JSON list of C-alpha atoms in Angstrom, two decimals:
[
{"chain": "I", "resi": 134, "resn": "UNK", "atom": "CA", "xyz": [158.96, 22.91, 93.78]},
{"chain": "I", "resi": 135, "resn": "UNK", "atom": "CA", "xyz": [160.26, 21.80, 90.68]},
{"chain": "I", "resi": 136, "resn": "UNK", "atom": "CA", "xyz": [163.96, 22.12, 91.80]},
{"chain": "I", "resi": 137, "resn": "UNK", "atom": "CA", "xyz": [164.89, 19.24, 93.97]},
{"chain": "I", "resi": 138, "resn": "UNK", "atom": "CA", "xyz": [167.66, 20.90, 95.59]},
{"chain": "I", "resi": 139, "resn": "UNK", "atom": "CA", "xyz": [165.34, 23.98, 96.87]},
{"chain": "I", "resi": 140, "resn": "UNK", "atom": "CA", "xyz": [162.70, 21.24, 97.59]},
{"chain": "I", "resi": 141, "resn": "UNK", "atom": "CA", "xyz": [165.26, 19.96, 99.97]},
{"chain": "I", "resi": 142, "resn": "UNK", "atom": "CA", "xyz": [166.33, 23.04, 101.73]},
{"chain": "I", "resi": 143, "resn": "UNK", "atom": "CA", "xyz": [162.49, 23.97, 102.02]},
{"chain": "I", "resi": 144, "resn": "UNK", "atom": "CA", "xyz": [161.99, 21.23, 104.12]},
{"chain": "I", "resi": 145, "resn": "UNK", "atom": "CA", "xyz": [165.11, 20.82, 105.99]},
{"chain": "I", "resi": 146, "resn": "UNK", "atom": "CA", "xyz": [164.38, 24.74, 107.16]},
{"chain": "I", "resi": 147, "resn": "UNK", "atom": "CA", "xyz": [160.73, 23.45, 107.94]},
{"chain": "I", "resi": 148, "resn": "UNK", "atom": "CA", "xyz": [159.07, 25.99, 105.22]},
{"chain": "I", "resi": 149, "resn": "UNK", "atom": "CA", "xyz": [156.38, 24.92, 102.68]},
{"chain": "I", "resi": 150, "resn": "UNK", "atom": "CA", "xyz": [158.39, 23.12, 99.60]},
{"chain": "I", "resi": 151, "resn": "UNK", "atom": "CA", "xyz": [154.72, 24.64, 97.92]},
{"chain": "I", "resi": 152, "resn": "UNK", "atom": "CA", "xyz": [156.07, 26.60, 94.90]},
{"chain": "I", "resi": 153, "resn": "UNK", "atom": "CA", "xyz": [152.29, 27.47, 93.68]},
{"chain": "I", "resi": 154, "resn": "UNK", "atom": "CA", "xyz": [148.13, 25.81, 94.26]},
{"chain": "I", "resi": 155, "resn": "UNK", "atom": "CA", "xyz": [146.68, 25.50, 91.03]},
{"chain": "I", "resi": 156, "resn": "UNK", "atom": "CA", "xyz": [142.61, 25.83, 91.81]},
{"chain": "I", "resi": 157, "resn": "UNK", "atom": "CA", "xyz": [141.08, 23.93, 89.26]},
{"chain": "I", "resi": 158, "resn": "UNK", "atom": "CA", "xyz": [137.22, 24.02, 87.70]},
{"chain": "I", "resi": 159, "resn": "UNK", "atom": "CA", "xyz": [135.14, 20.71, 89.03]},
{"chain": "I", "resi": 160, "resn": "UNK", "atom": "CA", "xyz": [135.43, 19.31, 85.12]},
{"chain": "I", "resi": 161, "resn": "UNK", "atom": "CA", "xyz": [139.22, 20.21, 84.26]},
{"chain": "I", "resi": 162, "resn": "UNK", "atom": "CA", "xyz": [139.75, 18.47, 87.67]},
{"chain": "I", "resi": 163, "resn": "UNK", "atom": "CA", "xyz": [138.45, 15.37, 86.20]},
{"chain": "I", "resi": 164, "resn": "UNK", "atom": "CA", "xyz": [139.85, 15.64, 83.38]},
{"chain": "I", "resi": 165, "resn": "UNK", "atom": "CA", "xyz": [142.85, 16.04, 85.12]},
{"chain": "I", "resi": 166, "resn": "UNK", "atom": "CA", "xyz": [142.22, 12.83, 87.47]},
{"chain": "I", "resi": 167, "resn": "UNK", "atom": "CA", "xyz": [141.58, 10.90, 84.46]},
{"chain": "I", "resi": 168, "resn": "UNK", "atom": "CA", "xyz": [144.40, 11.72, 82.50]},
{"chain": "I", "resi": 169, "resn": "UNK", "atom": "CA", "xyz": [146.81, 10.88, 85.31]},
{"chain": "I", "resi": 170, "resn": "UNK", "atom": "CA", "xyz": [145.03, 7.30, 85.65]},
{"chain": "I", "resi": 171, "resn": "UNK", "atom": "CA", "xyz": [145.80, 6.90, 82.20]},
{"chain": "I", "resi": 172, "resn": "UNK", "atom": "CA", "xyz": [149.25, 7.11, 82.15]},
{"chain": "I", "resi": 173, "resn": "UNK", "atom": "CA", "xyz": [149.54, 4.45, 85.17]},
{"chain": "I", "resi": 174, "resn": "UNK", "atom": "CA", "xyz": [150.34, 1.39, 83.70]},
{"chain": "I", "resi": 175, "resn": "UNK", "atom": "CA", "xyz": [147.18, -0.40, 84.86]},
{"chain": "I", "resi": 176, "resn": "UNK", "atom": "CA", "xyz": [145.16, 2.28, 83.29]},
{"chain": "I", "resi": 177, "resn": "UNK", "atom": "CA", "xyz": [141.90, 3.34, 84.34]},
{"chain": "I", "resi": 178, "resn": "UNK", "atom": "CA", "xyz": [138.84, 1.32, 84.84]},
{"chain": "I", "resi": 179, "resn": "UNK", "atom": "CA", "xyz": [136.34, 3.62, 83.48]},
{"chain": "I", "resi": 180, "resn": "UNK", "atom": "CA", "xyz": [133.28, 1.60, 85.32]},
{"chain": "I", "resi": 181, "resn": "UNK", "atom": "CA", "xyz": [134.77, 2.79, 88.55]},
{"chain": "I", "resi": 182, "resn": "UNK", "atom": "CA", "xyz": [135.65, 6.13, 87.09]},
{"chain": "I", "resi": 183, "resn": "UNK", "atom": "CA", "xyz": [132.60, 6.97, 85.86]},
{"chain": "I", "resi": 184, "resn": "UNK", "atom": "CA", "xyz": [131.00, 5.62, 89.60]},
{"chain": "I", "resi": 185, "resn": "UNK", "atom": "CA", "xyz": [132.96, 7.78, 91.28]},
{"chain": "I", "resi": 186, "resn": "UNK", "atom": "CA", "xyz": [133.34, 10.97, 89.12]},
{"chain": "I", "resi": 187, "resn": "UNK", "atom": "CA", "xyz": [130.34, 10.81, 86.89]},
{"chain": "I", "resi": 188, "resn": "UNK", "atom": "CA", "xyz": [129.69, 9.93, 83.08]},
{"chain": "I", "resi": 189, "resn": "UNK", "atom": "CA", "xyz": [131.97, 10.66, 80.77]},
{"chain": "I", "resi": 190, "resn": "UNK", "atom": "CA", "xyz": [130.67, 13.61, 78.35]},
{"chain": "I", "resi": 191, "resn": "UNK", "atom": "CA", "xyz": [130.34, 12.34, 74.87]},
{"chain": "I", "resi": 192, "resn": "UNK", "atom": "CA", "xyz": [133.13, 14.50, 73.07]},
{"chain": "I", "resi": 193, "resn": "UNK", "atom": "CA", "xyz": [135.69, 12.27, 75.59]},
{"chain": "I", "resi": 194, "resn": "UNK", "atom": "CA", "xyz": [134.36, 8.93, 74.74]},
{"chain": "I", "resi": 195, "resn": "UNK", "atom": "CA", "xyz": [134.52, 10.30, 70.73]},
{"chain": "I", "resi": 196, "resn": "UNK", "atom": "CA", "xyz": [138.15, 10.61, 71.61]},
{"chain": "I", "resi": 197, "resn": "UNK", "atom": "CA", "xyz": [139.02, 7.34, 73.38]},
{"chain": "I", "resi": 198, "resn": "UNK", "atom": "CA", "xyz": [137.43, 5.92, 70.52]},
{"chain": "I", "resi": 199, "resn": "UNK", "atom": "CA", "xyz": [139.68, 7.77, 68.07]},
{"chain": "I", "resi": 200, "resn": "UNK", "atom": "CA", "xyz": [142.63, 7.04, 69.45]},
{"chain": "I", "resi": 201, "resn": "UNK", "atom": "CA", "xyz": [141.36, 3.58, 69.79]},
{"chain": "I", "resi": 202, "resn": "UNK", "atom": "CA", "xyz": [141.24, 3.41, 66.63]},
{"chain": "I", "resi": 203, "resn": "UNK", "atom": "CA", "xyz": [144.59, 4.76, 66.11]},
{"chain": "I", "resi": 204, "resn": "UNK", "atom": "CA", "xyz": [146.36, 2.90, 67.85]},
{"chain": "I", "resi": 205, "resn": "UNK", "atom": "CA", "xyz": [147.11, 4.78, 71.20]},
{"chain": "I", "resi": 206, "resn": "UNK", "atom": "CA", "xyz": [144.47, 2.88, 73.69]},
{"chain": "I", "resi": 207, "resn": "UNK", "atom": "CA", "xyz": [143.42, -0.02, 74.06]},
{"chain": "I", "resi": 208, "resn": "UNK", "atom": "CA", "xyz": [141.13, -1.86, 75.98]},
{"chain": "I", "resi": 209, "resn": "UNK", "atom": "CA", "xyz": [142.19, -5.10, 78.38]},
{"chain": "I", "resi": 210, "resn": "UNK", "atom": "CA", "xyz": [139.04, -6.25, 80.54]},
{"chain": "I", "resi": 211, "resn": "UNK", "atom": "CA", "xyz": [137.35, -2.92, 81.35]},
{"chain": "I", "resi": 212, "resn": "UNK", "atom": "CA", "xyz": [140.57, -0.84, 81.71]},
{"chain": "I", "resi": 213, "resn": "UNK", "atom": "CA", "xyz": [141.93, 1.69, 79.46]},
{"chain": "I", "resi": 214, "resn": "UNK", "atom": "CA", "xyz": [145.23, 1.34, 78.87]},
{"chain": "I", "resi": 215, "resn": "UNK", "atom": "CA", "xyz": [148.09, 3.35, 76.80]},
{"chain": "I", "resi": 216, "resn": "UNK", "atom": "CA", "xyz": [149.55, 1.38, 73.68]},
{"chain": "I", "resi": 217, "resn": "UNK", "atom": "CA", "xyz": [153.70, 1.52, 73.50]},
{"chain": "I", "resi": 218, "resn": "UNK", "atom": "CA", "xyz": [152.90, 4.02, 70.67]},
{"chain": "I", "resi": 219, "resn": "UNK", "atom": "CA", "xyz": [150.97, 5.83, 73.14]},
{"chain": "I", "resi": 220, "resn": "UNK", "atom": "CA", "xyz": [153.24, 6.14, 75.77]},
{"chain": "I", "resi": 221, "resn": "UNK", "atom": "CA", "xyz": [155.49, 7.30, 72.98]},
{"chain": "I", "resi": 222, "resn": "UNK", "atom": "CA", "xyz": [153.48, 10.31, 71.75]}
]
C-alpha cells in the first residue's frame, strides 16, 4: 500500500495491507534483484550474483561498463557500487 495511513488501518483491522502482486518474467526478476542490490550502499558482488542467479547477458555487462566509464559505477574489491553522481541521477 503506498499510503501509510491505509497501510495502518489494513493491519490494525487484520486485512492484507497487499494493494497489488506484480508476477514478474524469470529475467525481469533478475533484473529486478540486481538493480535493488545496486542501490544498497555496499553494492552488489557480482561473483556471488552471478553464482546464484546466473551470468550476466552481455548487453548488461556493455552497460556497467558504460556507465563505468561515465562515471556512475564503480568498482571497490569485486562489488559494484553507485558513484555520488550515480545516486544522483
Amino acid at each position: 500500500v503506498a499510503n501509510l495511513n491505509q497501510y495502518y488501518e489494513a493491519l490494525k483491522e487484520g486485512c492484507s495491507a497487499i494493494d497489488f502482486e506484480e508476477k514478474l518474467e524469470v529475467e525481469a526478476s533478475r533484473r529486478e534483484l540486481f538493480v535493488i542490490r545496486l542501490r544498497l550502499r555496499d553494492g552488489i558482488s557480482l561473483n556471488e550474483f552471478e553464482k546464484s542467479y546466473g551470468q550476466l547477458e552481455e548487453e548488461t555487462r556493455d552497460k556497467i561498463k558504460q556507465f563505468v566509464d561515465e562515471g556512475l559505477l564503480f568498482f571497490h574489491e569485486d562489488r559494484l557500487r553507485l558513484t555520488r553522481q550515480g545516486m544522483l541521477c
